XYZ file of C-alpha atoms in Angstrom:
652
model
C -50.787 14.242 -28.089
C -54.167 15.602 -28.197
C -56.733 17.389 -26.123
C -60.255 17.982 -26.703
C -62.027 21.499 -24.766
C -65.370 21.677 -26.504
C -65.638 21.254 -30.062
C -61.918 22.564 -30.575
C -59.281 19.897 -31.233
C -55.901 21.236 -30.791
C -52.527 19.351 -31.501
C -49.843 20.238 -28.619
C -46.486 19.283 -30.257
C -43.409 18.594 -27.571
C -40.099 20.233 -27.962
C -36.818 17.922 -28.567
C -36.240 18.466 -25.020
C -39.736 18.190 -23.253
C -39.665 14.212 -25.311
C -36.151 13.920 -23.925
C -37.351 14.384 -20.640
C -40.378 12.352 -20.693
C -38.338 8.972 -22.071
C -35.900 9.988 -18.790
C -38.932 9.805 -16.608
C -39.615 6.808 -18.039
C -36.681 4.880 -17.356
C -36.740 6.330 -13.758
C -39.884 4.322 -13.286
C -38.848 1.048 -15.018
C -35.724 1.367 -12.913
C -37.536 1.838 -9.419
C -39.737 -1.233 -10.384
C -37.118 -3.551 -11.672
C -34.990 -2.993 -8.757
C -36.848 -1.382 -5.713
C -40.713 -3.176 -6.369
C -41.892 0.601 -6.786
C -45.163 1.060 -8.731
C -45.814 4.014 -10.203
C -48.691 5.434 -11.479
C -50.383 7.914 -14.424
C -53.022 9.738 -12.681
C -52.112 12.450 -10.703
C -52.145 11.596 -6.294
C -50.509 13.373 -3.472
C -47.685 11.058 -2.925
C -44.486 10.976 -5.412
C -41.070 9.208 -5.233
C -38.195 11.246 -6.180
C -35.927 9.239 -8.453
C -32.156 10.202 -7.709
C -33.483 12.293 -5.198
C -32.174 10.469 -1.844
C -29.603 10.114 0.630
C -27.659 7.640 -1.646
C -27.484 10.126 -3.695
C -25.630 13.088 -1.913
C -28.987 14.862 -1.640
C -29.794 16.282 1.996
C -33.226 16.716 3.564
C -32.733 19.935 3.757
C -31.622 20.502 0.303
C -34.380 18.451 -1.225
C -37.029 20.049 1.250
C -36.152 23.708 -0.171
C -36.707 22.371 -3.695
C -40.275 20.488 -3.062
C -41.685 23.466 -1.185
C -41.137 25.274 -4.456
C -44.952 23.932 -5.114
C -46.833 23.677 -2.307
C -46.721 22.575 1.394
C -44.700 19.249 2.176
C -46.738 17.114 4.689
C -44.436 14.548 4.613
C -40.696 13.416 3.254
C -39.128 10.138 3.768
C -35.746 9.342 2.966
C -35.114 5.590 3.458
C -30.944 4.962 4.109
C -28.767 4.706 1.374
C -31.124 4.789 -1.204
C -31.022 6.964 -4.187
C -34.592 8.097 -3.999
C -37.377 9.666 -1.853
C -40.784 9.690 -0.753
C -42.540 13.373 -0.424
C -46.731 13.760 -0.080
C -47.899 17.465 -0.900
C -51.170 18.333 1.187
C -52.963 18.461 -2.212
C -52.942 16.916 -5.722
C -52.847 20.404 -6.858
C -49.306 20.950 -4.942
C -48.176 17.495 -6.062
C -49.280 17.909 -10.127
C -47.490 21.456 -9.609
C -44.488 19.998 -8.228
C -44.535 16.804 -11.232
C -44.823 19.699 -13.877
C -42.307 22.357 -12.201
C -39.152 19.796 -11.039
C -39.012 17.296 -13.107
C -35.326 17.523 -14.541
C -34.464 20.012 -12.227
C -30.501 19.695 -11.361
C -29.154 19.535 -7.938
C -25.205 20.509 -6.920
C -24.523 17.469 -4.186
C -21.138 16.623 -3.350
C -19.315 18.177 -5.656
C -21.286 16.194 -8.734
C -24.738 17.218 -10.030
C -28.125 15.080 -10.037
C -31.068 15.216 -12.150
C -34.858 14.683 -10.032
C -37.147 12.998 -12.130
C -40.694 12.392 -10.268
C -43.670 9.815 -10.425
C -46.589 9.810 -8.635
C -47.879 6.691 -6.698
C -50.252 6.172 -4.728
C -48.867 4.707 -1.321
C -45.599 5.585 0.226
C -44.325 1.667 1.459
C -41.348 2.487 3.563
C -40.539 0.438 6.657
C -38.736 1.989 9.315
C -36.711 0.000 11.632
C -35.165 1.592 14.876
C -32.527 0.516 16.629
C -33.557 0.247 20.617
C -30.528 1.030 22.500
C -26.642 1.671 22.243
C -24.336 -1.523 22.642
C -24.499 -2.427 26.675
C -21.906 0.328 28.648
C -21.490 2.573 26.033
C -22.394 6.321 26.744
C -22.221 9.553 24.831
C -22.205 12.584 27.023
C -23.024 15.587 25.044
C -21.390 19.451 25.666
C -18.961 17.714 28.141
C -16.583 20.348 27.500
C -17.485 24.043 26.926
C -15.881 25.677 23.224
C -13.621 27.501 25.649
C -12.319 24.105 26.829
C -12.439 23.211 23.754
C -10.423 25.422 22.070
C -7.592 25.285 24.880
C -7.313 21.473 23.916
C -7.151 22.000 20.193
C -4.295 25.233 20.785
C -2.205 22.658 22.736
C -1.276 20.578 20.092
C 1.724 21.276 18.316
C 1.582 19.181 15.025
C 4.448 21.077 13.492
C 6.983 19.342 15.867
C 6.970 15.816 15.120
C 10.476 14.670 16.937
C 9.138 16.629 20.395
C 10.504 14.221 23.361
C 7.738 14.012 25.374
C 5.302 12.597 22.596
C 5.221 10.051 19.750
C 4.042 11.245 16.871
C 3.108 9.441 13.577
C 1.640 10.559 10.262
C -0.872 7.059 9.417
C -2.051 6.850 6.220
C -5.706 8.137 6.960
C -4.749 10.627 9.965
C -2.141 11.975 11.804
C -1.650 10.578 15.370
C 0.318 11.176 19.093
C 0.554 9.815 21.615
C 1.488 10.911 25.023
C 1.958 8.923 28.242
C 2.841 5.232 26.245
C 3.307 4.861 22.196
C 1.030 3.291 20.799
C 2.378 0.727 18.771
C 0.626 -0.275 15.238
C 2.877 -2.938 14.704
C 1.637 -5.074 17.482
C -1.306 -3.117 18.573
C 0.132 -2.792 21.870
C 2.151 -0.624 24.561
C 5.751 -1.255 25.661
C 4.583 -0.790 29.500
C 8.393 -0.955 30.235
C 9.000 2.368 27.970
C 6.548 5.377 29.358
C 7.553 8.667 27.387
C 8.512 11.532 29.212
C 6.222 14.341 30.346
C 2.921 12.271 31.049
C -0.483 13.589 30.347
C -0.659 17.141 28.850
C -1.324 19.229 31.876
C -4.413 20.753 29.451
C -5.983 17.520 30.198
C -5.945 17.733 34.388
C -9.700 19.729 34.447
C -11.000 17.053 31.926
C -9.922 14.219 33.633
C -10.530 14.902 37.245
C -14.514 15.378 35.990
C -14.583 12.003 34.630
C -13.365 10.859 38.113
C -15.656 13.047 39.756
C -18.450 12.060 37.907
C -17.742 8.356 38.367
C -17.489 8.434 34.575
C -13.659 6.139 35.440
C -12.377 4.748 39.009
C -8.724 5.608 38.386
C -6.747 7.911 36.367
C -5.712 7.538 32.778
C -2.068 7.570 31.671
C -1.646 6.650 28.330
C -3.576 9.512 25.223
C -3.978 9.476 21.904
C -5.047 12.364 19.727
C -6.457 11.245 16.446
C -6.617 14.297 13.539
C -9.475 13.436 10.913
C -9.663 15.410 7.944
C -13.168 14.744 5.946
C -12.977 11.545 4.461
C -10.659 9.613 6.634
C -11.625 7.269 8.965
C -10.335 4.104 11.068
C -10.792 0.425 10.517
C -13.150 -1.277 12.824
C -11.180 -2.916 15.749
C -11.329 -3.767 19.191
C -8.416 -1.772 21.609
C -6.527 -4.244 22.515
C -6.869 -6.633 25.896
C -4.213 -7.267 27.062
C -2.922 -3.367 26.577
C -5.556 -1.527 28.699
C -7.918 -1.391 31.166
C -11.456 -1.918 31.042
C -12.612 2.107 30.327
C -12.139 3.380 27.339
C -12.626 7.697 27.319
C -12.691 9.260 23.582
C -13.839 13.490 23.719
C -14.689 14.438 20.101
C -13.108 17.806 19.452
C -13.885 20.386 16.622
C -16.313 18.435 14.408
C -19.131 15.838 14.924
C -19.138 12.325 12.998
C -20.718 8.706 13.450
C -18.803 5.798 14.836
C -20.295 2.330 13.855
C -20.399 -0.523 16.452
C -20.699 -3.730 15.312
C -21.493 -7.274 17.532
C -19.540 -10.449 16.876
C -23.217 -11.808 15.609
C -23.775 -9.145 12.995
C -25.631 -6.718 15.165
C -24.644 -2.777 14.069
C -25.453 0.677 15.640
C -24.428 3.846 14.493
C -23.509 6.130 17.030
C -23.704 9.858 16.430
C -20.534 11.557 18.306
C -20.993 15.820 18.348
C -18.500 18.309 18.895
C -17.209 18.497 22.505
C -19.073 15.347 23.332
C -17.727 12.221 25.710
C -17.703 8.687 24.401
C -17.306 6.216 27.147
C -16.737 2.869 26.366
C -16.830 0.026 29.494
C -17.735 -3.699 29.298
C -19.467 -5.186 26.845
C -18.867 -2.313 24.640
C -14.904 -2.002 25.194
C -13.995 -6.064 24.745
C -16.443 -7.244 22.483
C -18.225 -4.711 20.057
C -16.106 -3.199 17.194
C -16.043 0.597 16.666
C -14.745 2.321 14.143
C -15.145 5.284 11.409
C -16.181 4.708 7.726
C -14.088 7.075 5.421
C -16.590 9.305 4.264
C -17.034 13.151 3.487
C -20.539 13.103 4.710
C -22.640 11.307 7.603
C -26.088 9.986 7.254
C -27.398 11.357 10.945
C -30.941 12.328 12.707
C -32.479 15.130 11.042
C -34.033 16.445 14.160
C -33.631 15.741 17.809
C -35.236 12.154 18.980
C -35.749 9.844 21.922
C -32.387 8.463 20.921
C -29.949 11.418 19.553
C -27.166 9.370 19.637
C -27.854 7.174 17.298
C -28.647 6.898 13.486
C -31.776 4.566 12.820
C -32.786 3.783 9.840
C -36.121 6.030 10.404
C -36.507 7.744 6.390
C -38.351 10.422 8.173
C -35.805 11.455 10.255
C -32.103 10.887 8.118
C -30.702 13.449 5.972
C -26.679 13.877 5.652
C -24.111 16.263 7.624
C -20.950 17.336 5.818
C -17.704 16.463 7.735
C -14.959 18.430 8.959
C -12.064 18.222 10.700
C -12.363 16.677 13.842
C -9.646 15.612 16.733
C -10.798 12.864 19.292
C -8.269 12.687 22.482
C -8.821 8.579 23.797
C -7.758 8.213 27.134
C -6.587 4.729 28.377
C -4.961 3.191 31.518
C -1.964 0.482 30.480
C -2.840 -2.728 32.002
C -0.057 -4.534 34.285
C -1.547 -8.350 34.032
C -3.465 -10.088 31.749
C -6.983 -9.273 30.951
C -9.489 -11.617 32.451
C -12.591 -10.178 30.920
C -15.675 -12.202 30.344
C -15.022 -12.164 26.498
C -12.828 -14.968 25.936
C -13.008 -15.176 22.073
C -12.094 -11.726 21.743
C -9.609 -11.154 24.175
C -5.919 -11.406 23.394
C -4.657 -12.681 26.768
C -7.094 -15.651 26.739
C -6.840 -17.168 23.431
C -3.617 -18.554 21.143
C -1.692 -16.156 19.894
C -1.688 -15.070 16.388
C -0.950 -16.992 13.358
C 2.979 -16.752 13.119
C 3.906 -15.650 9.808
C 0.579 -13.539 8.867
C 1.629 -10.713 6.739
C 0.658 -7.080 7.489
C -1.830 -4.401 5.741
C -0.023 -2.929 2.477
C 2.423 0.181 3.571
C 2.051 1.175 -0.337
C 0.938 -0.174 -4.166
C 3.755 -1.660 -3.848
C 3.403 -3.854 -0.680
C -0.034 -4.055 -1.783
C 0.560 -6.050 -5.404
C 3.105 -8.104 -3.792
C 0.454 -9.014 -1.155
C -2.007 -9.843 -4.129
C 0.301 -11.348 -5.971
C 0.887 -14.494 -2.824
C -2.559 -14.325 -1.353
C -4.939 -13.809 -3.982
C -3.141 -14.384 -8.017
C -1.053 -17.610 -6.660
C -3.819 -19.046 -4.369
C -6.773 -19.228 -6.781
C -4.382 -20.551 -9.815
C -3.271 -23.095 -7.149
C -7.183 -23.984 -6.222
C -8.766 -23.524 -9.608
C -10.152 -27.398 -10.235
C -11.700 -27.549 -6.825
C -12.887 -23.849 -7.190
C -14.485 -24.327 -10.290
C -16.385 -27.648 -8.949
C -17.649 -25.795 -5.936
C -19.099 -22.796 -8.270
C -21.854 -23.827 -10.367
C -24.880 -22.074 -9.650
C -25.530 -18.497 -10.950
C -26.163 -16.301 -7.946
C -30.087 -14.800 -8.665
C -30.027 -11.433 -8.753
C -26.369 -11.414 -11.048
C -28.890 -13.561 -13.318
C -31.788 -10.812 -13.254
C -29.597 -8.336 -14.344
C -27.677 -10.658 -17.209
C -31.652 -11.337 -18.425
C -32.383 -7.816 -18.212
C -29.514 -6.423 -21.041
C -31.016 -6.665 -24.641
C -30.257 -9.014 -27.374
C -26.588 -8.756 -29.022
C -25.644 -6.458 -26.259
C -21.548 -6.213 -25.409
C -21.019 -8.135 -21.845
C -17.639 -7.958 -20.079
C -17.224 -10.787 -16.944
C -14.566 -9.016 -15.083
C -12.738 -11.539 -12.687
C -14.856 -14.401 -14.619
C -13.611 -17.198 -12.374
C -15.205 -20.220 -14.264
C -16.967 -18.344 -16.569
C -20.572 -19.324 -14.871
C -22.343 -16.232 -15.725
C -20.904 -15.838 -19.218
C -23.393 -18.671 -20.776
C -26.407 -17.320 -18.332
C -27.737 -15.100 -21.269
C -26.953 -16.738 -24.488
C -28.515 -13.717 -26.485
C -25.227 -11.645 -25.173
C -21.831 -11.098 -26.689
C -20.219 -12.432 -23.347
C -16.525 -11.868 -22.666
C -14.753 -12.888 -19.798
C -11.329 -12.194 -17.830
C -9.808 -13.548 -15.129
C -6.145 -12.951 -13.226
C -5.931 -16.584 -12.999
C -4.603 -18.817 -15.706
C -6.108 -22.379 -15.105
C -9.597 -20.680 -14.484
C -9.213 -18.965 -17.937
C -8.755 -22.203 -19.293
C -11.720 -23.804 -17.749
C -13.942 -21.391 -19.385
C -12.275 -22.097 -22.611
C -12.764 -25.546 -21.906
C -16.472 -25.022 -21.182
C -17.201 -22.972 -24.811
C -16.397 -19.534 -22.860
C -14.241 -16.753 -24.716
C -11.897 -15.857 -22.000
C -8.944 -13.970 -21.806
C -6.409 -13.518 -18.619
C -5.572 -10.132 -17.612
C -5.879 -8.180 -14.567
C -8.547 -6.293 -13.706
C -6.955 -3.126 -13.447
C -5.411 -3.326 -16.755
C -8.148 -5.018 -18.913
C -7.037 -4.959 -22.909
C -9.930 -3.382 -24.553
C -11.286 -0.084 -25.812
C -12.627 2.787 -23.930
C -16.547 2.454 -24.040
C -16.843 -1.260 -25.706
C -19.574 -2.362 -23.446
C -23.018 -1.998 -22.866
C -22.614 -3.619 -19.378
C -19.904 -5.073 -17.093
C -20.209 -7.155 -14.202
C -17.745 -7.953 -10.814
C -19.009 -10.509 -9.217
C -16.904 -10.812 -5.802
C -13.478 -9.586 -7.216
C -13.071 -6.184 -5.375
C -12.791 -6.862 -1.926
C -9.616 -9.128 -3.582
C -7.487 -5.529 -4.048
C -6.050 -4.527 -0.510
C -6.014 -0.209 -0.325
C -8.714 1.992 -1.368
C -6.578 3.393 -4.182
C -6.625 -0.191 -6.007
C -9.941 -0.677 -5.190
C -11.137 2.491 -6.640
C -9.075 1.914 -10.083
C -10.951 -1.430 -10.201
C -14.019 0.642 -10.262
C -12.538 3.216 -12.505
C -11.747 0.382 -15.246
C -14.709 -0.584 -15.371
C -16.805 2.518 -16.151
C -14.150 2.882 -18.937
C -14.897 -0.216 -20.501
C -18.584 0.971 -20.535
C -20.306 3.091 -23.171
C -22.559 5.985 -22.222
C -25.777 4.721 -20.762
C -23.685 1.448 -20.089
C -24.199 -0.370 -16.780
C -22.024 -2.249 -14.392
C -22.825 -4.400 -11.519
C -20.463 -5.050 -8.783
C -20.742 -7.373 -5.930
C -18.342 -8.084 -2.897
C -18.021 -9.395 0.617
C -19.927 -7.458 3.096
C -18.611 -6.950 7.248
C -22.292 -7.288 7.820
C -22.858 -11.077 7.534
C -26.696 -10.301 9.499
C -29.101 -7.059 7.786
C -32.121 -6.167 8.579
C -32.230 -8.942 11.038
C -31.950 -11.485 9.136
C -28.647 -13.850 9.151
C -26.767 -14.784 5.626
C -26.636 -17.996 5.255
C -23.047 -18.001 6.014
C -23.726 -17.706 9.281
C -27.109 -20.061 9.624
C -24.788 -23.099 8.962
C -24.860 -25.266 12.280
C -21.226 -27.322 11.839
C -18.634 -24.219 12.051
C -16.332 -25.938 10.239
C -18.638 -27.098 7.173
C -18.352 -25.947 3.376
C -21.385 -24.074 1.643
C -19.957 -25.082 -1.480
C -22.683 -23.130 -3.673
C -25.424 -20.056 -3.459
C -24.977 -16.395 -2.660
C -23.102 -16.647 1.013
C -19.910 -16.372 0.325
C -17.421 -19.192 -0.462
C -16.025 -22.146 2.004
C -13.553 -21.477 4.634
C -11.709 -23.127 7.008
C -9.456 -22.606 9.582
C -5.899 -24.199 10.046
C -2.348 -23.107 10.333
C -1.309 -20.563 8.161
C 0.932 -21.106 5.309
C -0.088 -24.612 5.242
C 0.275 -26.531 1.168
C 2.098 -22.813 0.316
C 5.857 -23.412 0.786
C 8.346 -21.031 2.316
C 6.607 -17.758 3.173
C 9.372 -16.521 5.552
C 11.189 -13.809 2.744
C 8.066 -12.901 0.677
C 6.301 -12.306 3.859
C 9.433 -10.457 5.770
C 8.957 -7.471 2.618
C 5.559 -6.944 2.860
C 4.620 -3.761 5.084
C 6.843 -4.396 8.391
C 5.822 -2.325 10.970
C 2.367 -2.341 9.961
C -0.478 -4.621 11.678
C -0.913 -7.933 10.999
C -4.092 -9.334 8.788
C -5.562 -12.085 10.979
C -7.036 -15.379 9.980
C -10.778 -15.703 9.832
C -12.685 -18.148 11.643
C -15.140 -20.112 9.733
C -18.715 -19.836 9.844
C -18.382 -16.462 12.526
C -18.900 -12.691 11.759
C -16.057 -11.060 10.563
C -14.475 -8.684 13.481
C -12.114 -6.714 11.122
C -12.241 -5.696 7.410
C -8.800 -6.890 6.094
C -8.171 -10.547 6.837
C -6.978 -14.015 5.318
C -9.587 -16.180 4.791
C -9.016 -20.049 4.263
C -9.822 -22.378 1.626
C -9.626 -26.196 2.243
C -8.618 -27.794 -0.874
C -9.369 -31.294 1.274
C -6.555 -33.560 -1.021
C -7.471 -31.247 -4.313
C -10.010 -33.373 -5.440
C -12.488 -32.408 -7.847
C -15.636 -33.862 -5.757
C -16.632 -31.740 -2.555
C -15.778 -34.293 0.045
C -18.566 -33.978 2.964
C -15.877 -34.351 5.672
C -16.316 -31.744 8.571
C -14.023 -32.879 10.886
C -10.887 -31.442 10.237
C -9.236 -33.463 12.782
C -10.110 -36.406 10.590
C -8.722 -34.983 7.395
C -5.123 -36.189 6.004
C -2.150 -34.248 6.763
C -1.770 -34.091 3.086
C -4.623 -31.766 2.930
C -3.524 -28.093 1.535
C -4.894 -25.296 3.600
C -4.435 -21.688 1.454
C -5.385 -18.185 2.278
C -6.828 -15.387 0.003
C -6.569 -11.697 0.711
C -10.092 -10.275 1.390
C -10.774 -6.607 2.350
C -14.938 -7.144 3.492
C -16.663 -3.994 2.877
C -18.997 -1.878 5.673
C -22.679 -0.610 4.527
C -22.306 2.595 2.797
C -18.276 1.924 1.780
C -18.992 0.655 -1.740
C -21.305 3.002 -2.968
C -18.689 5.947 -1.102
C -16.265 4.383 -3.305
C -18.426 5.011 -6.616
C -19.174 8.164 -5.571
C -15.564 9.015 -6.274
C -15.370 7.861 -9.648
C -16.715 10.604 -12.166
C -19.580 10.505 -14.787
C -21.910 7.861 -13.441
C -24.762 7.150 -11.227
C -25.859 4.913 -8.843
C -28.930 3.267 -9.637
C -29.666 1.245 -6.723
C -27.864 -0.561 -4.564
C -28.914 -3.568 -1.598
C -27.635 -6.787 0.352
C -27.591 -10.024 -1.040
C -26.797 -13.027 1.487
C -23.772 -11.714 2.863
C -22.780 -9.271 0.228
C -22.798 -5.417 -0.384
C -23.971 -4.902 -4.298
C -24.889 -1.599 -6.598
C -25.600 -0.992 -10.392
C -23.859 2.070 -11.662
C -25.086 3.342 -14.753
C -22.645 5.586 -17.174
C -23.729 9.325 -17.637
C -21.141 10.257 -20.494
């Protein structure tokens, strides 16, 4: 590089490391264009974006705001959700050239992993900011409703060391440990046994607490069944709507010790995220109680409002107002009255005591790996070798964006197609070495048949070398493995097929079937009970009798996880109401040709109805999941029709 001052011509030579740098910056830009539409520019402006400098990332405002004031004053940062990047605009070009020179490559601790800031300068900030309006219809959050004194008398009154003590039921779940006091709560039916109170009642420590809520009009008559929930960070609860036909209409949860955010979600795809604080009051009535799912993503850290607004209770998706809080331990006591007839609510296709009962014969969520491979093993490995032909003839169009990024790898670069299906992306790029492997024998053999090289093997146990790949893809394979653990070795495989600087994308099933308020087009199909046999919403499914075409389910199903709750079978063409469920396929007489028959009435008895194992993933959950896995980077991530997606990139 040269520069000219005068007559005097003076070469600057860059060190190894200032050129390593620069090609980083680089590729930060190409990256933020290819996959975000973000143009940067050369000349100097106030405005940068911060590449691997957001909320997707691990980084906190405040973190990142005590690194850009380092040069000058900050007028403005925005941090749009989820995203691993960020908008800051210096009050002068001065402040933002000093800032370009002085950060760029400057490392960041977040989350236990470090991040490298690279900067560009461009010269508008586009960020859209959409706010929710208002919380789901009856819900309230009543902040400071207890004082820390209170507060601290709750939290001493719980013995945890004394599991077998008479007057409680206590159980150590999976995710948290639990009591209950008043009625057990049973997860095996997710109901009471009205007929069996346990001894003792309410804790007394609850009388002061509970005659304010009547008081205050907050409830019209007294609770008698409580459950204390202990959250360490990173444990959660599934989404899920309390039960009918087991209580009353309010629903009283007081947050103890440690704040977090509770997502609600609407039958038609409609989410809020509700900040809950220490010593706060959730009440849940109506609308809210029968028909909106809550729940608690398992997460070490929340995204949440940065600073008080007209709505502190819940988390928009305003980027200048997000930045992430670091979760503790935190005990929520839910207070509930038993119900003593059936619920009559105004929420028919949610309630329990107004609709048929569930599917006899559903199996349960995996107690272990071991419930969880036999699970597989039925619902996902036999079902798709059993529906291959008519799988393969319904899956023939290369989903877009899985197509960008095949296009996008260079010439005679290593591809491996885990969970290939068909083998419909391998031929996509015909410049690739493409590999494929699927669980599923006959599919295997369809790509084979089709020119593919295809191996079968599972995807957690895939038979090549550490680091053979430049890139990997998933394409709607992980929400197949049913606990975290599996799901995360899924991931883990991957990344060691990959070799450093290697990228993988992964796509599965998202819970939110409508984002950013628009509807997949899952859900935009009119007949409820038609097939979108093709595109990015996810595949056909119908609804019928369980078990139906699958034989004798009555011992394999008896092993799997008894005592835990039941999956339920998904109805076709609706949002999904819970992440784990069974999720039909119509094999309509196993013919090859998509028959255009809607009417399932209509159809032949003969007519196989199987059901495949899918675990639909909430915003956030899949990139928490890479987070977890060591060495690599997210380099963007989004929603495509239905489905949660990311590319990871390999750091070593």
């Amino acid at each position: 590089m040269e520069e000219s001052s005068g007559e005097n011509v003076k070469l600057v030579k860059r060190t190894k490391e200032e050129k390593k740098l620069l090609r980083k910056q680089i590729k930060a830009s190409h990256t933020l264009l290819k996959h975000e539409g973000i143009n940067t520019v050369s000349l100097p402006t106030k405005s940068l974006v911060v590449a691997n400098g957001g909320l997707g990332n691990g980084v906190s405002r405040e973190q990142l705001q005590d690194v850009l004031r380092e040069s000058g004053c900050v007028e403005s940062l925005l941090m749009p959700p989820c995203k691993p990047y960020a908008f800051v605009t210096y009050g002068s070009v001065e402040d933002a050239q000093r800032a370009h020179t002085s950060l760029n490559g400057r490392q960041l601790h977040c989350q236990g992993q470090g991040v490298t800031l690279y900067l560009s300068f461009v010269e508008k900030v586009g960020c859209e900011s959409e706010v929710s309006t208002q919380l789901p219809p009856g819900l309230k959050v009543l902040e400071e409703f207890v004082s820390p004194e209170e507060e601290a008398r709750l939290l001493d009154s719980i013995d945890w060391a004394s599991p077998n003590d008479v007057v409680t039921a206590q159980k150590a779940l999976k995710h948290r440990r639990v009591k209950h006091y008043g009625y057990e709560f049973r997860y095996d039916n997710n109901n009471v046994d009205k007929d069996k109170p346990l001894p003792g009642g309410l804790p007394q420590v609850c009388d002061a607490v509970l005659e304010r809520c009547l008081w205050e009009n907050h409830i019209e008559v007294r609770p008698d069944q409580l459950t204390i929930n202990q959250y360490e960070p990173g444990q959660g609860i599934p989404p899920h709507v309390d039960t009918h036909s087991a209580f009353e209409d309010t629903i009283l949860s007081l947050s103890l010790g440690a704040k977090t955010v509770m997502d609600f979600r609407h039958p038609d795809g409609r989410s809020v995220a509700v900040v809950l604080p220490a010593r706060s009051l959730l009440v849940m009535k109506g609308e809210s109680r029968y028909l909106w799912t809550h729940g608690i993503t398992p997460r070490k850290f929340d995204m949440v409002p940065a600073c008080d607004s007209a709505t502190p209770q819940m988390v928009t998706s305003d980027p200048g107002d997000l930045t992430l809080s670091k979760r503790a331990t935190r005990t929520s006591f839910t207070f509930r009255k038993v119900r003593r007839s059936p619920c009559q609510c105004a929420y028919p296709s949610a309630c329990d005591s107004q609709r048929a009962p569930t599917t006899p014969g559903a199996p349960a969520l995996p107690r272990d790996d071991g419930d969880a491979s036999r699970l597989e093993t039925r619902y996902v490995h036999q079902v798709y070798e059993q529906i291959a032909s008519h799988f393969s003839s319904t899956r023939h169009s290369p989903w877009p964006r899985v197509g960008d990024f095949l296009r996008s790898l260079p010439p005679g670069a290593v591809l491996a197609d885990v969970g290939c299906g068909n083998g419909k992306y391998l031929g996509v790029n015909p410049d690739l070495w493409a590999v494929g492997c699927d669980r599923s024998c006959s599919l295997v053999q369809i790509c084979a048949d089709r020119g593919f090289q295809a191996f079968v093997s599972d995807a957690l146990r895939v038979p090549l070398r550490d680091g053979v790949c430049d890139a990997c893809i998933s394409i709607a394979v992980i929400h197949h493995f049913s606990t975290q653990e599996r799901r995360l070795a899924a991931v883990n495989e991957l990344i060691r097929l990959l070799k450093p600087g290697g990228r993988a994308l992964i796509y599965v099933w998202a819970m939110e079937q409508e984002y950013n308020k628009q509807r997949s087009k899952y859900l935009k199909e009119k007949d409820p009970k038609s097939d979108d046999r093709d595109g990015p919403s996810p595949e056909p499914m119908t609804d019928n009798t369980l078990g139906h075409g699958q034989g004798d389910a009555g011992n394999d199903d008896a092993c799997l996880a008894q005592g835990q709750p039941k999956l339920t079978v998904h109805t076709n063409r609706t949002a999904f109401t819970s992440q784990d469920l069974l999720v039909p396929w119509h094999r309509k007489g196993g013919a090859s040709k998509v028959s255009d028959t809607s009417d399932e009435s209509k159809l032949p008895e003969s007519d196989p109805v199987f059901h495949r194992y899918y675990h639909v993933f909430c915003e956030g959950e899949l990139e928490d999941l890479c987070r977890k896995v060591k060495n690599i980077t997210i380099q963007t991530s989004y929603h495509d029709q239905g489905n949660w997606c990311v590319i990871v990139e390999k750091t070593l």
